[in-house]
Backbone as JSON, one array per atom type, in Angstrom:
{
  "sequence": "XXXXXXXXXXXXXXXXXXXXXXXXXXXXXXXXXXXXXXXXXXXXXXXXXXXXXXXXXXXXXXXXXXXXXXXXXXXXXXXXXXXXXXXXXXXXXXXXXXXXXXXXXXXXXXXXXXXXXXXXXXXXXXXXXXXXXXXXXXXXXXXXXXXXXXXXXXXXXXXXXXXXXXXXXXXXXXXXXXXXXXXXXXXXXXXXXXXXX",
  "N": [[-2.64, -25.83, -12.11], [-0.19, -24.55, -12.57], [-0.71, -23.55, -15.09], [-2.48, -21.51, -14.5], [-0.94, -19.78, -12.92], [1.12, -18.85, -14.61], [-0.02, -16.89, -16.52], [-0.74, -15.0, -14.58], [1.72, -14.25, -13.51], [2.82, -12.98, -15.74], [0.96, -10.87, -16.1], [1.38, -9.53, -13.68], [4.07, -8.75, -13.97], [3.79, -7.06, -16.2], [2.16, -5.1, -15.05], [3.85, -4.08, -13.06], [5.89, -3.07, -14.67], [4.46, -1.13, -16.1], [3.74, 0.56, -13.98], [6.28, 1.45, -13.17], [7.04, 2.84, -15.43], [5.12, 4.88, -15.58], [5.5, 6.32, -13.22], [7.27, 9.14, -11.7], [10.84, 9.95, -12.05], [12.73, 7.87, -9.98], [15.2, 7.91, -8.58], [16.08, 10.59, -8.21], [14.1, 11.62, -6.52], [14.37, 9.91, -4.3], [16.97, 10.54, -3.37], [16.61, 13.23, -2.74], [14.73, 13.07, -0.66], [16.21, 11.67, 1.22], [18.09, 13.53, 1.96], [16.56, 15.47, 3.21], [15.63, 16.05, 6.55], [13.17, 15.16, 7.51], [12.16, 12.6, 7.16], [11.39, 9.09, 7.79], [13.64, 6.6, 8.92], [14.88, 3.48, 7.53], [15.33, 1.61, 9.55], [13.68, 2.57, 11.63], [11.14, 2.16, 10.47], [11.15, -0.64, 9.99], [11.4, -1.61, 12.62], [9.0, -0.59, 13.76], [7.21, -1.91, 12.08], [7.65, -4.65, 12.73], [6.81, -4.59, 15.38], [4.12, -3.94, 15.01], [3.07, -5.89, 13.15], [3.92, -8.29, 14.26], [4.35, -11.8, 14.76], [3.54, -12.59, 12.22], [5.05, -11.43, 10.3], [7.03, -12.48, 8.4], [8.51, -11.99, 5.85], [8.8, -9.27, 6.04], [10.93, -7.34, 6.48], [12.41, -7.59, 4.09], [10.55, -6.71, 2.18], [10.11, -4.06, 3.03], [12.7, -3.06, 2.73], [12.94, -3.16, -0.04], [11.01, -1.23, -0.76], [12.25, 1.07, 0.29], [14.57, 1.16, -1.28], [13.48, 1.75, -3.76], [11.96, 4.1, -3.36], [13.03, 5.79, -1.35], [13.18, 7.75, 1.69], [10.23, 7.69, 3.62], [7.87, 10.28, 4.54], [5.86, 9.87, 6.25], [3.66, 7.4, 7.75], [1.1, 4.88, 7.74], [-0.68, 2.88, 9.98], [-2.85, 0.17, 10.14], [-5.94, -1.74, 9.75], [-7.64, -3.88, 7.44], [-10.25, -5.14, 5.28], [-11.12, -7.2, 2.51], [-12.72, -8.29, -0.5], [-13.28, -10.18, -3.5], [-14.65, -10.99, -6.66], [-13.99, -11.0, -9.69], [-14.97, -8.2, -9.83], [-14.22, -6.1, -7.04], [-14.14, -5.04, -3.52], [-12.67, -2.96, -1.0], [-12.12, -2.16, 2.39], [-10.9, -0.15, 5.05], [-9.23, 1.0, 8.06], [-7.15, 3.21, 9.99], [-4.23, 4.73, 11.52], [-2.52, 7.68, 10.76], [0.86, 8.46, 10.99], [3.11, 11.06, 11.54], [6.18, 12.94, 11.59], [6.17, 15.69, 11.97], [3.51, 16.57, 12.08], [1.98, 15.13, 13.84], [-0.42, 12.59, 14.91], [-3.1, 11.12, 13.08], [-6.39, 9.97, 12.53], [-7.43, 7.82, 9.91], [-9.36, 6.68, 7.12], [-10.02, 4.2, 4.6], [-11.24, 3.13, 1.43], [-12.29, 1.32, -1.46], [-12.88, 0.39, -4.91], [-12.19, -2.4, -7.16], [-11.19, -4.03, -10.2], [-10.69, -6.92, -12.2], [-8.73, -9.89, -12.9], [-9.43, -11.56, -10.44], [-10.08, -13.19, -7.4], [-11.52, -14.14, -4.3], [-11.07, -13.63, -0.74], [-9.86, -11.59, 1.96], [-8.39, -10.64, 5.09], [-6.44, -8.09, 6.47], [-3.54, -6.83, 8.14], [-2.22, -3.66, 7.8], [0.43, -1.63, 6.68], [1.09, 1.49, 5.48], [3.42, 3.17, 3.66], [4.13, 6.58, 3.3], [4.87, 8.95, 0.9], [6.28, 12.11, 0.01], [4.35, 13.82, 1.2], [2.79, 16.82, 1.57], [1.03, 18.04, 3.41], [-1.33, 17.12, 6.0], [-4.04, 17.25, 5.17], [-3.78, 17.03, 2.4], [-3.5, 14.34, 2.0], [-5.96, 13.11, 1.7], [-8.02, 11.62, -0.71], [-8.21, 10.03, -3.98], [-6.23, 7.22, -4.88], [-4.61, 5.65, -7.42], [-3.79, 2.36, -8.7], [-2.13, -0.81, -9.38], [-2.67, -4.13, -8.37], [-1.55, -7.28, -7.13], [-2.21, -10.62, -6.06], [-1.43, -13.71, -4.55], [-2.03, -16.14, -2.63], [-2.72, -18.61, -0.11], [-4.12, -18.9, 2.91], [-1.97, -17.18, 4.16], [0.16, -14.24, 3.6], [2.66, -11.81, 2.52], [2.56, -8.68, 1.03], [3.25, -5.99, -1.35], [2.27, -2.88, -2.69], [2.03, -0.18, -5.09], [0.73, 3.01, -5.05], [-0.51, 5.97, -6.57], [-1.04, 9.5, -6.48], [-1.21, 12.62, -7.78], [1.66, 14.2, -6.64], [2.03, 12.61, -4.47], [2.8, 9.49, -3.04], [1.69, 6.29, -2.1], [2.65, 3.36, -0.41], [1.36, 0.55, 0.22], [1.83, -2.08, 2.51], [1.0, -5.28, 3.13], [-0.01, -7.82, 5.4], [-1.71, -10.56, 4.91], [-4.54, -12.64, 5.75], [-6.3, -15.33, 4.52], [-7.8, -16.38, 1.42], [-6.65, -15.73, -1.71], [-6.34, -14.91, -5.12], [-5.04, -13.48, -7.93], [-4.95, -10.58, -10.18], [-5.52, -7.13, -10.15], [-6.94, -3.93, -11.08], [-7.41, -0.82, -9.6], [-8.5, 1.6, -7.18], [-7.72, 3.34, -4.13], [-9.58, 5.22, -1.86], [-8.87, 7.66, 0.35], [-10.07, 8.96, 3.38], [-11.07, 11.37, 5.95], [-13.12, 10.57, 7.6], [-15.31, 7.77, 8.32], [-16.89, 5.94, 5.64], [-19.33, 4.19, 3.67], [-19.41, 4.3, 0.98], [-17.57, 3.37, -1.72], [-16.81, 4.78, -3.92]],
  "CA": [[-2.28, -24.69, -11.28], [0.88, -23.84, -13.26], [-1.31, -22.81, -16.21], [-3.08, -20.29, -13.92], [0.08, -18.89, -12.37], [1.92, -18.25, -15.68], [-0.6, -15.61, -16.94], [-0.71, -14.05, -13.46], [3.08, -13.7, -13.44], [2.97, -12.05, -16.86], [0.19, -9.68, -15.79], [2.07, -8.82, -12.6], [5.25, -8.12, -14.56], [3.32, -5.95, -17.03], [1.67, -4.06, -14.15], [5.01, -3.44, -12.44], [6.57, -2.29, -15.71], [3.64, 0.04, -16.36], [3.88, 1.44, -12.83], [7.6, 2.07, -13.18], [7.08, 3.77, -16.55], [4.26, 6.03, -15.32], [5.91, 7.09, -12.06], [8.4, 10.04, -11.96], [12.14, 9.36, -11.77], [12.82, 7.44, -8.58], [16.47, 8.2, -7.91], [16.14, 11.99, -7.79], [13.22, 11.79, -5.37], [14.95, 9.19, -3.16], [18.1, 11.28, -2.81], [16.1, 14.47, -2.14], [14.11, 12.75, 0.62], [17.22, 11.26, 2.18], [18.76, 14.73, 2.45], [15.69, 16.19, 4.13], [15.62, 15.36, 7.83], [11.82, 14.89, 7.98], [11.71, 11.26, 6.83], [11.64, 7.96, 8.69], [14.69, 5.71, 8.45], [14.46, 2.11, 7.33], [15.33, 0.93, 10.84], [12.47, 2.98, 12.34], [9.98, 1.51, 9.86], [11.23, -2.08, 10.23], [11.08, -1.82, 14.04], [7.57, -0.36, 13.93], [6.52, -2.98, 11.37], [7.71, -5.88, 13.52], [5.96, -4.39, 16.55], [2.73, -3.93, 14.57], [2.67, -7.13, 12.51], [4.22, -9.42, 15.13], [4.91, -13.04, 14.22], [3.13, -12.83, 10.84], [5.87, -10.59, 9.41], [8.2, -13.22, 7.96], [9.29, -11.31, 4.83], [8.56, -7.83, 6.16], [12.15, -6.55, 6.3], [12.75, -7.61, 2.68], [9.58, -5.87, 1.47], [10.39, -2.67, 3.4], [13.98, -2.7, 2.1], [12.66, -2.91, -1.46], [10.33, 0.07, -0.84], [13.24, 2.13, 0.54], [15.45, 1.24, -2.44], [12.75, 2.35, -4.88], [11.33, 5.4, -3.08], [13.74, 6.63, -0.39], [12.62, 7.86, 3.04], [8.87, 8.22, 3.68], [7.69, 11.31, 5.57], [4.73, 9.45, 7.08], [3.2, 6.03, 7.54], [-0.22, 4.56, 8.28], [-0.86, 1.53, 10.5], [-4.28, -0.1, 10.26], [-6.46, -3.04, 9.37], [-8.59, -3.78, 6.35], [-10.84, -6.36, 4.76], [-11.47, -7.06, 1.1], [-13.22, -9.47, -1.19], [-13.41, -9.94, -4.93], [-14.9, -11.98, -7.69], [-13.83, -10.11, -10.84], [-15.02, -6.88, -9.18], [-13.99, -6.25, -5.6], [-14.2, -3.89, -2.63], [-11.73, -2.98, 0.12], [-12.39, -1.16, 3.42], [-9.93, -0.2, 6.13], [-9.04, 2.18, 8.91], [-5.88, 3.19, 10.7], [-3.7, 5.99, 12.04], [-1.39, 8.28, 10.06], [1.91, 8.96, 11.87], [4.07, 11.95, 10.91], [7.1, 13.51, 12.57], [5.94, 17.1, 12.22], [2.09, 16.93, 12.17], [1.3, 14.28, 14.81], [-1.17, 11.39, 14.52], [-4.43, 11.43, 12.57], [-7.14, 8.8, 12.13], [-7.72, 7.84, 8.48], [-10.15, 5.56, 6.62], [-9.87, 4.01, 3.17], [-12.16, 2.24, 0.76], [-12.09, 1.42, -2.89], [-13.26, -0.72, -5.79], [-11.18, -2.93, -8.07], [-11.7, -4.93, -11.23], [-9.6, -7.66, -12.81], [-8.75, -11.34, -12.75], [-9.21, -11.59, -9.0], [-11.13, -13.88, -6.67], [-11.19, -14.53, -2.93], [-11.27, -12.64, 0.32], [-8.79, -11.58, 2.95], [-8.3, -9.61, 6.12], [-5.02, -7.78, 6.51], [-2.94, -5.71, 8.85], [-1.64, -2.87, 6.72], [1.31, -0.48, 6.9], [1.26, 2.24, 4.24], [4.46, 4.19, 3.67], [3.62, 7.77, 2.62], [5.97, 9.73, 0.34], [6.02, 13.45, -0.53], [3.11, 14.36, 1.77], [3.04, 18.19, 1.98], [0.21, 18.34, 4.58], [-2.25, 16.03, 6.32], [-5.23, 17.36, 4.33], [-3.5, 16.6, 1.02], [-3.54, 12.88, 1.96], [-7.29, 12.61, 1.38], [-8.33, 11.58, -2.13], [-8.12, 8.72, -4.64], [-4.9, 6.77, -5.3], [-4.78, 4.55, -8.38], [-2.68, 1.43, -8.77], [-2.34, -2.19, -9.79], [-2.36, -5.01, -7.26], [-1.56, -8.71, -7.42], [-2.22, -11.47, -4.88], [-1.43, -15.15, -4.76], [-1.74, -16.85, -1.4], [-3.74, -19.35, 0.58], [-3.9, -18.74, 4.34], [-1.29, -15.94, 4.53], [1.2, -13.73, 2.73], [3.06, -10.41, 2.65], [2.59, -8.07, -0.3], [3.49, -4.56, -1.45], [1.66, -2.24, -3.86], [2.39, 1.22, -5.27], [-0.42, 3.82, -5.43], [-0.05, 7.32, -6.86], [-1.99, 10.61, -6.68], [-0.39, 13.83, -7.93], [3.05, 13.91, -6.28], [2.03, 11.76, -3.27], [2.84, 8.05, -3.3], [1.43, 5.37, -0.99], [3.15, 2.01, -0.61], [0.75, -0.35, 1.2], [2.45, -3.37, 2.78], [-0.07, -6.01, 3.8], [0.1, -9.23, 5.78], [-3.1, -10.97, 4.83], [-5.01, -13.98, 6.05], [-7.44, -15.64, 3.68], [-7.46, -17.03, 0.16], [-6.74, -14.69, -2.74], [-5.55, -15.19, -6.3], [-5.41, -12.62, -9.04], [-4.38, -9.27, -10.46], [-6.62, -6.21, -10.39], [-6.69, -2.5, -11.17], [-8.4, -0.11, -8.82], [-7.98, 2.73, -6.42], [-8.11, 3.52, -2.74], [-10.0, 6.57, -1.52], [-8.59, 7.93, 1.76], [-10.98, 9.98, 3.92], [-10.9, 11.61, 7.38], [-14.26, 9.99, 8.32], [-15.71, 6.52, 7.69], [-17.99, 5.96, 4.68], [-19.53, 2.92, 2.99], [-19.35, 4.54, -0.45], [-16.18, 3.2, -2.18], [-16.56, 5.61, -5.11]],
  "C": [[-1.18, -23.86, -11.95], [0.33, -23.01, -14.4], [-1.96, -21.53, -15.71], [-2.02, -19.3, -13.49], [0.89, -18.2, -13.46], [1.3, -16.94, -16.19], [-0.58, -14.56, -15.83], [0.67, -13.43, -13.31], [3.29, -12.68, -14.55], [2.2, -10.76, -16.61], [0.85, -8.86, -14.69], [3.29, -8.09, -13.12], [4.85, -6.92, -15.41], [2.85, -4.8, -16.15], [2.84, -3.33, -13.49], [5.77, -2.58, -13.44], [5.8, -1.02, -16.01], [3.75, 1.03, -15.22], [5.21, 2.16, -12.81], [7.7, 3.1, -14.3], [6.28, 5.03, -16.26], [4.72, 6.88, -14.16], [7.1, 7.98, -12.4], [9.72, 9.36, -11.62], [12.32, 9.09, -10.28], [14.08, 7.92, -7.89], [16.54, 9.63, -7.42], [15.29, 12.21, -6.55], [13.81, 11.12, -4.14], [16.09, 9.99, -2.55], [17.64, 12.58, -2.17], [15.47, 14.18, -0.78], [15.14, 12.33, 1.65], [17.96, 12.46, 2.75], [17.89, 15.5, 3.42], [15.55, 15.39, 5.42], [14.25, 14.95, 8.31], [11.33, 13.49, 7.71], [12.03, 10.24, 7.91], [12.73, 7.08, 8.1], [14.14, 4.3, 8.27], [14.39, 1.36, 8.65], [14.09, 1.29, 11.66], [11.24, 2.25, 11.8], [9.99, 0.0, 10.11], [10.87, -2.39, 11.68], [9.59, -1.66, 14.3], [6.75, -1.45, 13.25], [6.51, -4.28, 12.15], [6.85, -5.77, 14.78], [4.49, -4.52, 16.17], [2.27, -5.28, 14.02], [2.94, -8.36, 13.37], [4.78, -10.6, 14.37], [4.55, -13.28, 12.76], [4.04, -12.15, 9.84], [7.14, -11.28, 8.95], [9.07, -12.48, 6.96], [9.2, -9.8, 4.9], [9.8, -6.99, 5.89], [12.55, -6.48, 4.84], [11.84, -6.69, 1.88], [9.85, -4.39, 1.77], [11.7, -2.2, 2.76], [13.78, -2.38, 0.62], [11.97, -1.55, -1.63], [11.31, 1.22, -0.65], [14.2, 2.28, -0.64], [14.78, 1.97, -3.59], [12.34, 3.79, -4.6], [12.1, 6.3, -2.13], [13.05, 6.63, 0.97], [11.19, 8.4, 2.99], [8.78, 9.32, 4.74], [6.44, 11.06, 6.39], [4.46, 7.98, 6.86], [1.88, 5.84, 8.25], [-0.18, 3.13, 8.78], [-2.35, 1.28, 10.67], [-4.64, -1.51, 9.86], [-7.5, -2.85, 8.28], [-9.14, -5.15, 6.01], [-11.22, -6.14, 3.31], [-11.97, -8.39, 0.57], [-13.4, -9.15, -2.65], [-13.86, -11.2, -5.65], [-15.06, -11.17, -8.96], [-13.86, -8.66, -10.36], [-14.86, -7.06, -7.69], [-14.12, -4.94, -4.86], [-13.2, -4.08, -1.51], [-12.11, -1.86, 1.08], [-11.36, -1.29, 4.52], [-9.92, 1.08, 6.94], [-7.74, 2.05, 9.67], [-5.5, 4.58, 11.17], [-2.51, 6.42, 11.21], [-0.42, 8.83, 11.11], [2.84, 9.85, 11.05], [4.98, 12.51, 11.99], [6.75, 14.95, 12.92], [4.47, 17.5, 12.35], [1.31, 15.99, 13.09], [0.6, 13.08, 14.2], [-2.59, 11.78, 14.12], [-5.12, 10.14, 12.14], [-7.51, 8.93, 10.65], [-8.49, 6.56, 8.11], [-9.89, 5.42, 5.12], [-10.85, 2.97, 2.68], [-11.93, 2.37, -0.73], [-12.52, 0.18, -3.64], [-12.06, -1.21, -6.59], [-11.87, -3.82, -9.1], [-10.5, -5.64, -11.86], [-9.8, -9.15, -12.69], [-8.44, -11.62, -11.28], [-10.38, -12.29, -8.33], [-10.62, -14.23, -5.27], [-11.48, -13.42, -1.95], [-10.12, -12.7, 1.3], [-9.01, -10.46, 3.96], [-6.82, -9.35, 6.32], [-4.71, -6.69, 7.52], [-2.12, -4.97, 7.81], [-0.76, -1.75, 7.26], [1.45, 0.2, 5.54], [2.36, 3.27, 4.44], [3.97, 5.35, 2.82], [4.8, 8.63, 2.19], [5.48, 11.06, -0.2], [4.7, 14.03, -0.06], [3.36, 15.79, 2.25], [2.25, 18.6, 3.21], [-0.76, 17.19, 4.8], [-3.47, 16.08, 5.4], [-5.0, 16.91, 2.9], [-3.48, 15.08, 0.89], [-4.86, 12.37, 1.42], [-7.58, 12.73, -0.11], [-8.16, 10.17, -2.66], [-6.7, 8.46, -5.14], [-5.07, 5.56, -6.19], [-3.56, 3.64, -8.36], [-3.12, 0.06, -9.24], [-1.9, -3.08, -8.65], [-2.4, -6.45, -7.72], [-1.48, -9.51, -6.13], [-2.18, -12.92, -5.3], [-1.04, -15.81, -3.46], [-2.97, -17.58, -0.88], [-3.32, -19.36, 2.03], [-3.18, -17.44, 4.65], [-0.24, -15.53, 3.54], [1.52, -12.29, 3.03], [3.16, -9.84, 1.25], [2.77, -6.57, -0.23], [2.88, -4.06, -2.74], [2.17, -0.82, -3.94], [1.17, 1.96, -5.78], [0.01, 5.26, -5.56], [-1.23, 8.28, -6.99], [-1.19, 11.9, -6.69], [1.06, 13.48, -7.58], [3.15, 12.96, -5.08], [1.97, 10.29, -3.68], [2.55, 7.3, -2.01], [1.99, 4.0, -1.37], [2.55, 1.13, 0.49], [1.51, -1.67, 1.28], [1.45, -4.12, 3.63], [0.39, -7.4, 4.21], [-1.32, -9.74, 5.88], [-3.33, -12.39, 5.28], [-6.26, -14.21, 5.24], [-6.99, -16.41, 2.47], [-7.69, -16.03, -0.95], [-5.84, -15.07, -3.9], [-5.99, -14.23, -7.39], [-4.62, -11.35, -9.15], [-5.55, -8.34, -10.73], [-6.1, -4.78, -10.51], [-7.78, -1.81, -10.38], [-7.8, 1.1, -8.16], [-8.43, 2.64, -4.98], [-8.49, 4.98, -2.55], [-9.76, 6.75, -0.02], [-9.45, 9.11, 2.22], [-10.71, 10.19, 5.4], [-12.01, 11.02, 8.23], [-14.69, 8.72, 7.6], [-16.88, 6.74, 6.71], [-18.1, 4.58, 4.04], [-19.41, 3.06, 1.49], [-17.9, 4.41, -0.94], [-15.82, 4.09, -3.36], [-16.38, 7.05, -4.74]]
}
């Protein structure tokens, strides 16, 4: 088992390093969002996360705190549920509601393929923090990123997905068995579809 986890740790570290290198400077964006009054505070997100995730949210506050340190204040968030499965190639489908302070609530769907060293299946409650969203319609499209999972029965994880200037930070509490690292994208749409591409 240790022999399997060592390469996964290295791949995860490489993926995080690549994500940090490819993303724009974090500090300037975080301070700009904190000055604008349209974002959600960490306390608002943690409170909503505990209400949404309930008892399964053991490490939720730590994960949310890390997202706020890296990205600043989100100007929207999505609460929903999803299911995914993979054996080298994988698929993910989900649906939820986008919450914003100035544009109300909007139903949103997501789906997407992935490929990598990944096997298993899971069902998850998902909170996606949304950064730099100029309008609701600009949310829809493909967001690329790298994801890593290592749990049996349950776990809390965070990913970073990017499209143009908009960043999504999905925080998932999953139930199932999943082990691996993959590269893929999520396609967000205003209506449900079975086509992940």
